Coordinates of C-alpha atoms in Angstrom, one line a residue:
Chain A
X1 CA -5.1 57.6 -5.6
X2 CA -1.5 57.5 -3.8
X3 CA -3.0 55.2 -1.4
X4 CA -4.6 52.7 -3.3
X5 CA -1.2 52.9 -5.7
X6 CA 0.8 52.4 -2.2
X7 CA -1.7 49.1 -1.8
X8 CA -1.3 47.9 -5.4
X9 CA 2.8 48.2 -4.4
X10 CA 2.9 46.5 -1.4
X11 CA 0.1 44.0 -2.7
X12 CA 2.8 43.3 -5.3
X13 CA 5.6 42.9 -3.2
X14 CA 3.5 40.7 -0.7
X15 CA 2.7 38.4 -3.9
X16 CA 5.9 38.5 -4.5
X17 CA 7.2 36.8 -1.4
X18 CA 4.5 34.9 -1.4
X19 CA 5.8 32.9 -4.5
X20 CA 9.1 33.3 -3.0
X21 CA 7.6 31.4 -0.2
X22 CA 5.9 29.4 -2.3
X23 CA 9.0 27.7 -3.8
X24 CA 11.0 27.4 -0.6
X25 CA 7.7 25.2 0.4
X26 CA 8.0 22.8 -2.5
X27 CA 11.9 22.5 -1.7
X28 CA 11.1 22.2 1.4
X29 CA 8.4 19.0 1.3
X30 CA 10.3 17.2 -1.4
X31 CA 13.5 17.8 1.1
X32 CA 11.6 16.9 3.9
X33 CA 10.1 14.2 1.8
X34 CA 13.1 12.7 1.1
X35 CA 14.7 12.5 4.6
X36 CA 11.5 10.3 5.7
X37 CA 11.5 8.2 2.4
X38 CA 15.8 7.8 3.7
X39 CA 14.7 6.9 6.7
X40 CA 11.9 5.0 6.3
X41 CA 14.6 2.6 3.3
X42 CA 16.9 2.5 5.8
X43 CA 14.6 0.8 8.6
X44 CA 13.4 -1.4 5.8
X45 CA 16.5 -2.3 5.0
X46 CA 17.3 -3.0 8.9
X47 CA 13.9 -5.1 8.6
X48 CA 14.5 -7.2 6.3
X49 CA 17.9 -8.0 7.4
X50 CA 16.5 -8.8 10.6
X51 CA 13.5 -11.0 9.4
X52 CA 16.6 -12.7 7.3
X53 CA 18.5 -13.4 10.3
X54 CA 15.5 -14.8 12.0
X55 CA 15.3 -16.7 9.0
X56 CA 18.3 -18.4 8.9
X57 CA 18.3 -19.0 12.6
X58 CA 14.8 -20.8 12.1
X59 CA 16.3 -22.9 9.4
X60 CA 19.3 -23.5 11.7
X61 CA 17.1 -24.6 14.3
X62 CA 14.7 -26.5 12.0
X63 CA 18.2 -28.4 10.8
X64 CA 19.2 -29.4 14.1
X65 CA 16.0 -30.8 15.0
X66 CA 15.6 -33.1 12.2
X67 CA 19.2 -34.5 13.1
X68 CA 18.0 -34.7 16.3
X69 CA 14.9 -36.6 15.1
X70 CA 16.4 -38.6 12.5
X71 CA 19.2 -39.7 15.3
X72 CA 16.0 -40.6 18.0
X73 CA 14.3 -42.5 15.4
X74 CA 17.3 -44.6 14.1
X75 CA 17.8 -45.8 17.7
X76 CA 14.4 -45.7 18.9
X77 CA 13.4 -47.6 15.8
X78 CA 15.4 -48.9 12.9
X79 CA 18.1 -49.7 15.0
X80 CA 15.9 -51.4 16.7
X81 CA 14.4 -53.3 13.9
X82 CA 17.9 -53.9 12.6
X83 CA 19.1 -55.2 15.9
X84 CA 16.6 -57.6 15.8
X85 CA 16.8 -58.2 12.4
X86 CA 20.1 -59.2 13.2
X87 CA 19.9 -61.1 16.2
X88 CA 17.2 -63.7 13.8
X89 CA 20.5 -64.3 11.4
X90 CA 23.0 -64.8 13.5
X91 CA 20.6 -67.7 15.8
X92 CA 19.8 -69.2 12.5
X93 CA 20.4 -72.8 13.1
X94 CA 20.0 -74.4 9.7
X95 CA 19.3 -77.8 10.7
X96 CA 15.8 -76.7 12.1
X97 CA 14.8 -75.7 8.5
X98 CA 11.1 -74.8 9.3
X99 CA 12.4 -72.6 12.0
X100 CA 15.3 -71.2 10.1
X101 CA 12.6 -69.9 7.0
X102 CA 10.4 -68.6 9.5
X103 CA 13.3 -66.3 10.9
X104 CA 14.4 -65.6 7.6
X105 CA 10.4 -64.3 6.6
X106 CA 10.9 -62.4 9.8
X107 CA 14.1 -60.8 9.1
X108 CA 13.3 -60.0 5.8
X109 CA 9.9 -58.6 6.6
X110 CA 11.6 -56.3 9.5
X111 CA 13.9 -55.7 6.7
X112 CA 11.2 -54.1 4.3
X113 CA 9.3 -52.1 7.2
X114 CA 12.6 -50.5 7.9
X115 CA 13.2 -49.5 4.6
X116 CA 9.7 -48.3 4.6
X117 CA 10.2 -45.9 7.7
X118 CA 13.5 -44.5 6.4
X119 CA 11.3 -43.3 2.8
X120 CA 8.5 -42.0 5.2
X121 CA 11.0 -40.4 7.3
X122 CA 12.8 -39.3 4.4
X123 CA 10.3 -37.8 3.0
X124 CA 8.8 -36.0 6.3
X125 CA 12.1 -34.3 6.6
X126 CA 12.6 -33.3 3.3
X127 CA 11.3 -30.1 2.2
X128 CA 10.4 -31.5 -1.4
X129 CA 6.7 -33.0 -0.6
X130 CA 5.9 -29.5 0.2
X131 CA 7.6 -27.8 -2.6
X132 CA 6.8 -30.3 -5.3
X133 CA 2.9 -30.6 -3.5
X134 CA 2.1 -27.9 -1.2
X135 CA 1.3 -28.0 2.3
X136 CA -2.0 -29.5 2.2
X137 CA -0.6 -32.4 0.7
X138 CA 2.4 -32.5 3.0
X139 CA -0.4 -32.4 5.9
X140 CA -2.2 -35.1 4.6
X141 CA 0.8 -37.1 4.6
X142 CA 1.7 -36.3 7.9
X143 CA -2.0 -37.3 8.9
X144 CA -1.3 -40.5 7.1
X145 CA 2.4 -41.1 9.0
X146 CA 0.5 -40.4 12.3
X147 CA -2.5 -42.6 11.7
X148 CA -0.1 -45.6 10.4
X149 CA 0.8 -46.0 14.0
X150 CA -2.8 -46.7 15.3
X151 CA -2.1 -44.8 18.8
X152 CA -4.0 -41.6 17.5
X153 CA -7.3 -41.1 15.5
X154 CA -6.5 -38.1 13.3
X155 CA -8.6 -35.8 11.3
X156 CA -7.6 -33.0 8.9
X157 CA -10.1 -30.8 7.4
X158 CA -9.6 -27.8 4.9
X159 CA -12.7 -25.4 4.5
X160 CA -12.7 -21.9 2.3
X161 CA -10.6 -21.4 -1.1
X162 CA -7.0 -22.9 -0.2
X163 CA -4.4 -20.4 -2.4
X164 CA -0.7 -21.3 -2.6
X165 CA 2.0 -19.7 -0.5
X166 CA 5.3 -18.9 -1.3
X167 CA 7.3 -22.4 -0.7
X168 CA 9.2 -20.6 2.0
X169 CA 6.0 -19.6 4.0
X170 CA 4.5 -22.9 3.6
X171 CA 7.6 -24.6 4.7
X172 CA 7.9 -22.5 7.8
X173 CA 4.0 -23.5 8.7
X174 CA 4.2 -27.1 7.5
X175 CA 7.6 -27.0 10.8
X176 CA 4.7 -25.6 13.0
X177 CA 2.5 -28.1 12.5
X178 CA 5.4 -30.6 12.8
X179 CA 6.2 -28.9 16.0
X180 CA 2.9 -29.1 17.3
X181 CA 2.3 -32.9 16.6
X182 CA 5.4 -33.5 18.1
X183 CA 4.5 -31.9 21.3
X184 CA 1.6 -33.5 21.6
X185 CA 3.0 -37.0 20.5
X186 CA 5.9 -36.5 23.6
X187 CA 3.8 -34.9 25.8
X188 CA -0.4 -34.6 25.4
X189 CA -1.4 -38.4 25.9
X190 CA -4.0 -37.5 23.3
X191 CA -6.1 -40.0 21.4
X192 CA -7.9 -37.7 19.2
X193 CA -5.9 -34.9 17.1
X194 CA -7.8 -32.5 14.7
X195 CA -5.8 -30.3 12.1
X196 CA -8.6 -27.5 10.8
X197 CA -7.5 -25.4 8.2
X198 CA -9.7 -22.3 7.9
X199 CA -9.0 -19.8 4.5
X200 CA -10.4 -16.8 4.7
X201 CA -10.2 -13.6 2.5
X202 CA -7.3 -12.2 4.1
X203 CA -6.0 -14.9 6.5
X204 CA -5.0 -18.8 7.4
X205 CA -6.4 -20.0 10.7
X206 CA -4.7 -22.9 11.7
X207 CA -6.3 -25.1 14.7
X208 CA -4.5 -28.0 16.0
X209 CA -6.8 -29.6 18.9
X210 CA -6.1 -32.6 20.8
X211 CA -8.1 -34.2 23.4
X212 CA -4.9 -34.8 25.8
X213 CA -4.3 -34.0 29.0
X214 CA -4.0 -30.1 28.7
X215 CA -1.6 -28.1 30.5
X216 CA -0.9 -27.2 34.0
X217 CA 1.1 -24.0 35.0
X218 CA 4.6 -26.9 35.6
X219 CA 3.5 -28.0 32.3
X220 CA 3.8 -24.5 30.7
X221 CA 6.9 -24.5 31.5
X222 CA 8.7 -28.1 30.5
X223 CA 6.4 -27.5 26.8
X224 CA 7.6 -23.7 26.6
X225 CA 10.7 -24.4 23.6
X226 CA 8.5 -25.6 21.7
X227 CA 5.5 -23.5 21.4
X228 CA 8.0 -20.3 21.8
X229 CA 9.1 -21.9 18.6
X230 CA 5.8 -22.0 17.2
X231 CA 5.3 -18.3 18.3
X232 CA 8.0 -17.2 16.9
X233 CA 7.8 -18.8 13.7
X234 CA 4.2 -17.3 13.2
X235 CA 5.7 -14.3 14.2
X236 CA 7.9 -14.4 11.0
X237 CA 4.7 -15.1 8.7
X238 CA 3.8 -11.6 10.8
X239 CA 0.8 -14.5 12.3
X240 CA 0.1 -14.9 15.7
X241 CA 0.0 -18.1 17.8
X242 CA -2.5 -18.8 20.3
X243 CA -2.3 -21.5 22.7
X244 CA -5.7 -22.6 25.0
X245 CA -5.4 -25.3 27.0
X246 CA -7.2 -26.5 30.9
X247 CA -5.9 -29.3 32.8
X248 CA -7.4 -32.7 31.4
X249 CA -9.1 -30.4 28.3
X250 CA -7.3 -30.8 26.2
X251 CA -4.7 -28.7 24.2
X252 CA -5.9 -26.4 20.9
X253 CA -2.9 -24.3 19.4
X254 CA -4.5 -21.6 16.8
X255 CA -2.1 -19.7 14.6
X256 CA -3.2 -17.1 12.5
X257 CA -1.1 -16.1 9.1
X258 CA -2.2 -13.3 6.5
X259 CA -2.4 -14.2 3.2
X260 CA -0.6 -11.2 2.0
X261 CA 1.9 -9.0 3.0
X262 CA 1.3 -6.5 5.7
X263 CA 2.5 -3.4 5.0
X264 CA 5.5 -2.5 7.4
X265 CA 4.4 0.9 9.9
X266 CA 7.3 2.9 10.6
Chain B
X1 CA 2.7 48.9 -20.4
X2 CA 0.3 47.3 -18.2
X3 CA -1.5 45.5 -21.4
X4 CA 1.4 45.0 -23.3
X5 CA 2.7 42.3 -20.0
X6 CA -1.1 41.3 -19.8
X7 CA -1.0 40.4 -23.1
X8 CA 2.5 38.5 -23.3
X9 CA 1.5 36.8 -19.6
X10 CA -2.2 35.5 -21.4
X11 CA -0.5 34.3 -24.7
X12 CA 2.0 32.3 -22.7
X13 CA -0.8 30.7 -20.7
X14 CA -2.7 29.6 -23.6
X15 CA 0.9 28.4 -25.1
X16 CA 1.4 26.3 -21.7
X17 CA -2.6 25.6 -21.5
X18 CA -2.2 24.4 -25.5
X19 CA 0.8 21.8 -24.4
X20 CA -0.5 20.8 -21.7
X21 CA -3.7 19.8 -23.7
X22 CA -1.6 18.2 -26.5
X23 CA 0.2 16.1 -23.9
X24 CA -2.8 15.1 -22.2
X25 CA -4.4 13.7 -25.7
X26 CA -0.7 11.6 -26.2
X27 CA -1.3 10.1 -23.0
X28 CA -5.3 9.3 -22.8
X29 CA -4.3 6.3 -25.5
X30 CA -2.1 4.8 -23.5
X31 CA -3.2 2.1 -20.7
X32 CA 0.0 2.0 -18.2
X33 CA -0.5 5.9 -17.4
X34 CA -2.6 6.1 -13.9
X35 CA -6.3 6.6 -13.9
X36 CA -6.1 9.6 -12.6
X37 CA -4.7 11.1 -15.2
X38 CA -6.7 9.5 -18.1
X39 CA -9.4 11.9 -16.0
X40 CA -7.6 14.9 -16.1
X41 CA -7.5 14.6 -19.8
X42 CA -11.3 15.7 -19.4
X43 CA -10.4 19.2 -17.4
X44 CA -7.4 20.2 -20.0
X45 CA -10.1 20.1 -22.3
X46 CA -12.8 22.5 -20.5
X47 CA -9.5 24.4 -19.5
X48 CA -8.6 24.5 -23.9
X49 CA -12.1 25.7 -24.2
X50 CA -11.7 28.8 -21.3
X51 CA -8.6 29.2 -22.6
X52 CA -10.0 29.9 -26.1
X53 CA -12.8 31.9 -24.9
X54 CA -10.4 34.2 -23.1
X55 CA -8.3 34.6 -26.3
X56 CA -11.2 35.5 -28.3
X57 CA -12.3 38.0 -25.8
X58 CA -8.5 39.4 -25.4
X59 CA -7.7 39.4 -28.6
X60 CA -10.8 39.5 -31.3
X61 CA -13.6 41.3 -29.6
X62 CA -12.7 43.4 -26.6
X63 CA -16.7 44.0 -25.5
X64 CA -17.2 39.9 -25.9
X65 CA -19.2 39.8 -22.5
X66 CA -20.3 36.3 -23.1
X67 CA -17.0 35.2 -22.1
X68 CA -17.1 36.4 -18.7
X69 CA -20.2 34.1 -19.0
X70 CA -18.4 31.2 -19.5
X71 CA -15.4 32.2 -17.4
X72 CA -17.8 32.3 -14.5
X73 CA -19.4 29.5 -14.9
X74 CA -16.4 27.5 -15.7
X75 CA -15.6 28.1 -12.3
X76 CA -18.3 25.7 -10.5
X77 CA -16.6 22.8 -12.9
X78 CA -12.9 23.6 -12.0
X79 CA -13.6 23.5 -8.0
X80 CA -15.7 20.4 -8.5
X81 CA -13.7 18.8 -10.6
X82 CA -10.2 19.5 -8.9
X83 CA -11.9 18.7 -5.4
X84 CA -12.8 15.2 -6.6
X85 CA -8.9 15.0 -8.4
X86 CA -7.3 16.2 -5.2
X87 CA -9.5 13.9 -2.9
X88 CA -9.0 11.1 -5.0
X89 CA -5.2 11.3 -5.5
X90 CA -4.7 11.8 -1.2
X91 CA -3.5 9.2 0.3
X92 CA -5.8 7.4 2.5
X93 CA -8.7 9.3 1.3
X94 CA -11.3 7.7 3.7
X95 CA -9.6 9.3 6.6
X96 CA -10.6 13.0 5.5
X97 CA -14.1 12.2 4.9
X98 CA -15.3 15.2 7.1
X99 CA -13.7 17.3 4.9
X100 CA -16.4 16.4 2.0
X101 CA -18.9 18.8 3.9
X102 CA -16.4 21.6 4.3
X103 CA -16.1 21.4 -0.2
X104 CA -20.0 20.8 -0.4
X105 CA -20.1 24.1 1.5
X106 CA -17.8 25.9 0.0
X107 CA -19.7 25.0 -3.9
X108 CA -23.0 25.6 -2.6
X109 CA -21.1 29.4 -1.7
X110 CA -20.3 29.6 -5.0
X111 CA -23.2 29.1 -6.7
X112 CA -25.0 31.5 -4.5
X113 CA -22.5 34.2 -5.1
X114 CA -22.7 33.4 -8.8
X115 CA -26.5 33.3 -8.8
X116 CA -26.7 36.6 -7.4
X117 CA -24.2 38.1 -9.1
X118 CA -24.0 39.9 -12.5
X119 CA -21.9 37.1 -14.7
X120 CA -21.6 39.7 -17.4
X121 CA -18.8 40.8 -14.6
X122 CA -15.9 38.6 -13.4
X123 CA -17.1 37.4 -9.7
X124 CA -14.1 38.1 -7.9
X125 CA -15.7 36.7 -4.3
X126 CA -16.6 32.8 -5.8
X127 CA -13.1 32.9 -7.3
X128 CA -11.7 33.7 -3.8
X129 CA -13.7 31.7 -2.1
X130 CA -12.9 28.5 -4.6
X131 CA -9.3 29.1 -4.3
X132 CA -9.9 29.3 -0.4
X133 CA -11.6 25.7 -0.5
X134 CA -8.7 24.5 -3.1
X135 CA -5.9 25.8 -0.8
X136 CA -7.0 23.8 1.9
X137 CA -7.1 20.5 0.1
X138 CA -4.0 21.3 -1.1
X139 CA -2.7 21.4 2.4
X140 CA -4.9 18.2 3.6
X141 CA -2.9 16.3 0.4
X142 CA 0.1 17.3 1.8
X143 CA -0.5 16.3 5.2
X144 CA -2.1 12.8 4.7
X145 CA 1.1 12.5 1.9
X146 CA 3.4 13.1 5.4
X147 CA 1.4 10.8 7.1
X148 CA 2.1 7.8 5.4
X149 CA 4.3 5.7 4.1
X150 CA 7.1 7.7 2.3
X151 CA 7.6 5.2 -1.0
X152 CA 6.6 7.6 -3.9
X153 CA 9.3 9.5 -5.6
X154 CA 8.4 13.4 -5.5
X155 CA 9.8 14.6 -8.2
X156 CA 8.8 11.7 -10.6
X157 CA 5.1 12.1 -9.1
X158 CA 2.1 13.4 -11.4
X159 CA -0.2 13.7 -8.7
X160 CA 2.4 15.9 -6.6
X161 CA 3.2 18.1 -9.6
X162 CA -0.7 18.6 -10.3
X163 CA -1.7 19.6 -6.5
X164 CA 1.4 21.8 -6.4
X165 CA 0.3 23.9 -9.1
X166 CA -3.2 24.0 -8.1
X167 CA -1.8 25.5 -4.6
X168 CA 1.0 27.7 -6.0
X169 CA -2.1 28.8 -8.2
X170 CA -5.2 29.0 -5.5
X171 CA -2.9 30.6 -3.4
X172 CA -2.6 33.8 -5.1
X173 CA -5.9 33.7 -6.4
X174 CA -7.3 33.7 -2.9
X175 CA -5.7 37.4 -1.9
X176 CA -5.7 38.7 -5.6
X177 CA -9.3 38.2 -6.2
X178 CA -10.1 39.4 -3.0
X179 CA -8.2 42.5 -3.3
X180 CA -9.2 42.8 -7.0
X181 CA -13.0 42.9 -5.7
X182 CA -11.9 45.5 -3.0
X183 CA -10.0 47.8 -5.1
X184 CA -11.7 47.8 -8.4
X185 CA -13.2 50.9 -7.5
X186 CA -10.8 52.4 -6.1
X187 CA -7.2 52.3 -8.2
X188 CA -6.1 53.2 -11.8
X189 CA -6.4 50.4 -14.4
X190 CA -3.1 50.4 -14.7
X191 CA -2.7 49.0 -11.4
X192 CA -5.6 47.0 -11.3
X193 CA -4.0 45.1 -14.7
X194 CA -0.6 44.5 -12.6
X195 CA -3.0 42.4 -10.0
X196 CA -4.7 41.1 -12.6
X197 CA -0.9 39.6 -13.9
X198 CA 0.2 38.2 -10.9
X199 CA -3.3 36.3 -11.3
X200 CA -2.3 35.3 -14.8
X201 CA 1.3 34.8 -14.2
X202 CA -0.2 32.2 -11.4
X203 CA -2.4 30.4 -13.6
X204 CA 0.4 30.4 -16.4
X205 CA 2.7 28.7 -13.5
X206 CA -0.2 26.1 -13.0
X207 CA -0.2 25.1 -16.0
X208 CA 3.3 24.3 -16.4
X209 CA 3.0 22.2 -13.2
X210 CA 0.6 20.6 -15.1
X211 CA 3.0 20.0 -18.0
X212 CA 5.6 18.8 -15.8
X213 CA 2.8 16.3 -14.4
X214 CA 2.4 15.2 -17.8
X215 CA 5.7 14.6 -18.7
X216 CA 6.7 12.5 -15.3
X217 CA 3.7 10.7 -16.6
X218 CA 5.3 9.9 -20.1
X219 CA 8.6 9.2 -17.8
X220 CA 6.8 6.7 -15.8
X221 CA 6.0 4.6 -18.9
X222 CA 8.6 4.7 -20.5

């Protein structure tokens, strides 16, 4: 009997500490808890503030481009236009009055396609087609701009349900594709461009293919800003960019962009 | 002694067990509470009905065998139903798949000690061995709940409250109905009823985690 009392005692006193123990656990994982839930806000919070400095420097860079592209195309273009616009006035000689209104049509029809370029350039810089229309429209009016100047046959097709981004994510991808035609206007000596836009459940696969004359290793090099660029800008969507390209193969960039937010590992 | 702290550690169990029911009912109407615990509306009410049973054995009629009945067999629907609660509240359940078989297992265990045992008589073993099985899914919440990402707020969390009274719980039921099997024999009742408290005292404790559960639940939707 003393025994099994002796048992029920220390039996009592191990239950005891065992809820003892018990309740230093729970203090102990909500603690622990909480020191990982701190930690895990304040890399979050480093996170976003980096992904908002990459941001801004994106926009930054975006900005400086389009003055540096509205600056080439006043000189390379309107200038030019105007220039010559110009030059028609001031050799008007008005006793030659058939001549005279033939210069004059002229002027004033140079005139009128300049105004025309600075609304389409206008409105390939501003962010509002995108905004007010999305990106598929904004792409089809890029396709439109491009194929306007006869050098390139260009094709856009859309396949799977097409969903609305936020304006900021579609702005950053409509600049890719921007970036992309650029590079391949400048540099590709492409005759064919094809813009596939693949929706999926989860993802956007973006292909931009031209039939061009590829890349060499040299080539890699002098085209590097611009698809780092591109990378990096997929990078922000959390996308990848994939560049294939052979010598005299052509050139297809493929950029893949979740739908939805990942969620962040830490 | 020993009965009159039985008696005062039961009543307060049905007390919590009778809140925690009434709680539960306030919230089933309500669509913003989680799922989860729309479902565990279902076990307060088998728990009411043990509850009840066990009153009208302790205090109406002492030789009512047939709640021991009823006890016992309640026990195959708390382990099945808190192993499908615990599973489904882990995070990243589809990671701990494996550990299906190991609860499969462990129920099949019961029912065979419960089969071949008298359930006029409180089987102490498939108690023990339910708690054993309960522990450990306990422990597998709290490791997949370290494993990913830290965003819920502990002390705000149903689903935390619930599992930690279920382990706070299983924990001493696991060496109490062991020991309760080994000693029954062997020790005065008045010792045997102070083990038989802890085990109460642990179930009352359970049962105010459950409360608290409830209540961050009415805090959360609010």
């Amino acid at each position: 009997m003393f025994n099994s009392t002796k048992a029920v005692i220390i039996f009592i006193i191990l239950c005891t500490l065992l809820i003892s123990l018990l309740i230093s656990f729970i203090a102990f994982i909500i603690y622990r808890y909480q020191q990982k839930q701190n930690v895990f806000f304040k890399n979050m919070e480093e996170l976003k503030a980096s992904h908002e400095n990459a941001m801004l420097q994106s926009q930054l860079e975006i900005q400086e481009q389009t003055f540096q592209n509205i600056s080439q195309e006043i000189h390379d273009n309107i200038g030019q236009k105007l220039t010559l616009a110009k030059l028609h006035l001031n050799t008007l000689d008005m006793e030659d009055a058939a001549n005279a209104l033939l210069q004059i049509q002229d002027s004033v029809k140079m005139i009128g396609e300049t105004i025309n370029d600075l609304s389409d350039i206008s409105r390939s810089l501003s962010s509002e087609i995108i905004l007010n229309n999305g990106f598929i429209k904004a792409l089809e009016f890029e396709v439109n701009q491009l194929n306007k100047t006869r050098l390139y046959n260009i094709k856009l097709s859309v396949t799977g349900d097409s969903i609305f981004m936020e304006a900021q994510k579609e702005l950053l991808l409509f600049r890719i594709v921007q970036e992309a035609l650029n590079n391949i206007v400048k540099h590709a000596e492409a005759t064919q461009i094809h813009i596939r836009l693949h929706y999926c459940s989860s993802e956007l696969v973006l292909e931009i293919c031209d039939n061009g004359i590829g890349m060499v290793e040299g080539a890699n090099i002098k085209r590097g800003n611009g698809f780092a660029n591109m990378s990096r800008r997929a990078n922000m969507l959390q996308g990848v960019c994939h560049v294939i390209s052979e010598p005299k193969e052509g050139t297809t960039i493929k950029i893949e962009i979740p739908l939805y937010e990942k969620q962040q590992e830490v | 002694m020993g009965k009159t702290i039985d008696y005062i550690l039961f009543d307060l169990q049905c007390i919590a067990g009778l809140i925690s029911f009434l709680l539960s009912i306030r919230l089933i109407k309500n669509d913003s509470i989680p799922n989860y615990m729309k479902g565990f509306f279902w076990y307060s009410i088998v728990c009411m009905i043990v509850i009840i049973n066990n009153f009208i054995k302790s205090h109406l009629f002492d030789n009512f065998t047939f709640a021991t009945v009823i006890n016992n067999l309640s026990l195959i629907f708390h382990y099945s139903f808190l192993s499908v609660f615990i599973i489904k509240i882990t995070p990243k359940r589809e990671e701990i798949r494996q550990v299906n078989f190991f609860l499969i297992v462990i129920l099949i265990l019961i029912i065979y000690l419960l089969v071949t045992h008298n359930l006029e008589k409180h089987v102490y073993q498939a108690f023990s061995l339910s708690g054993f099985g309960l522990s450990i899914l306990c422990l597998i919440y709290y490791y997949q709940l370290f494993n990913n990402l830290p965003i819920l707020n502990l002390r705000k969390e149903p689903s935390f409250w619930i599992v930690t009274g279920v382990f706070f719980c299983m924990s001493i039921i696991v060496p109490s109905s062991a020991m309760i099997g080994y000693l029954k024999n062997k020790i005065s009742e008045f010792n045997l009823i102070i083990i038989h408290d802890i085990a109460t005292f642990s179930y009352l404790v359970m049962h105010v985690f459950f409360i608290k559960a409830f209540l961050c639940s009415i805090q959360q939707r609010q």
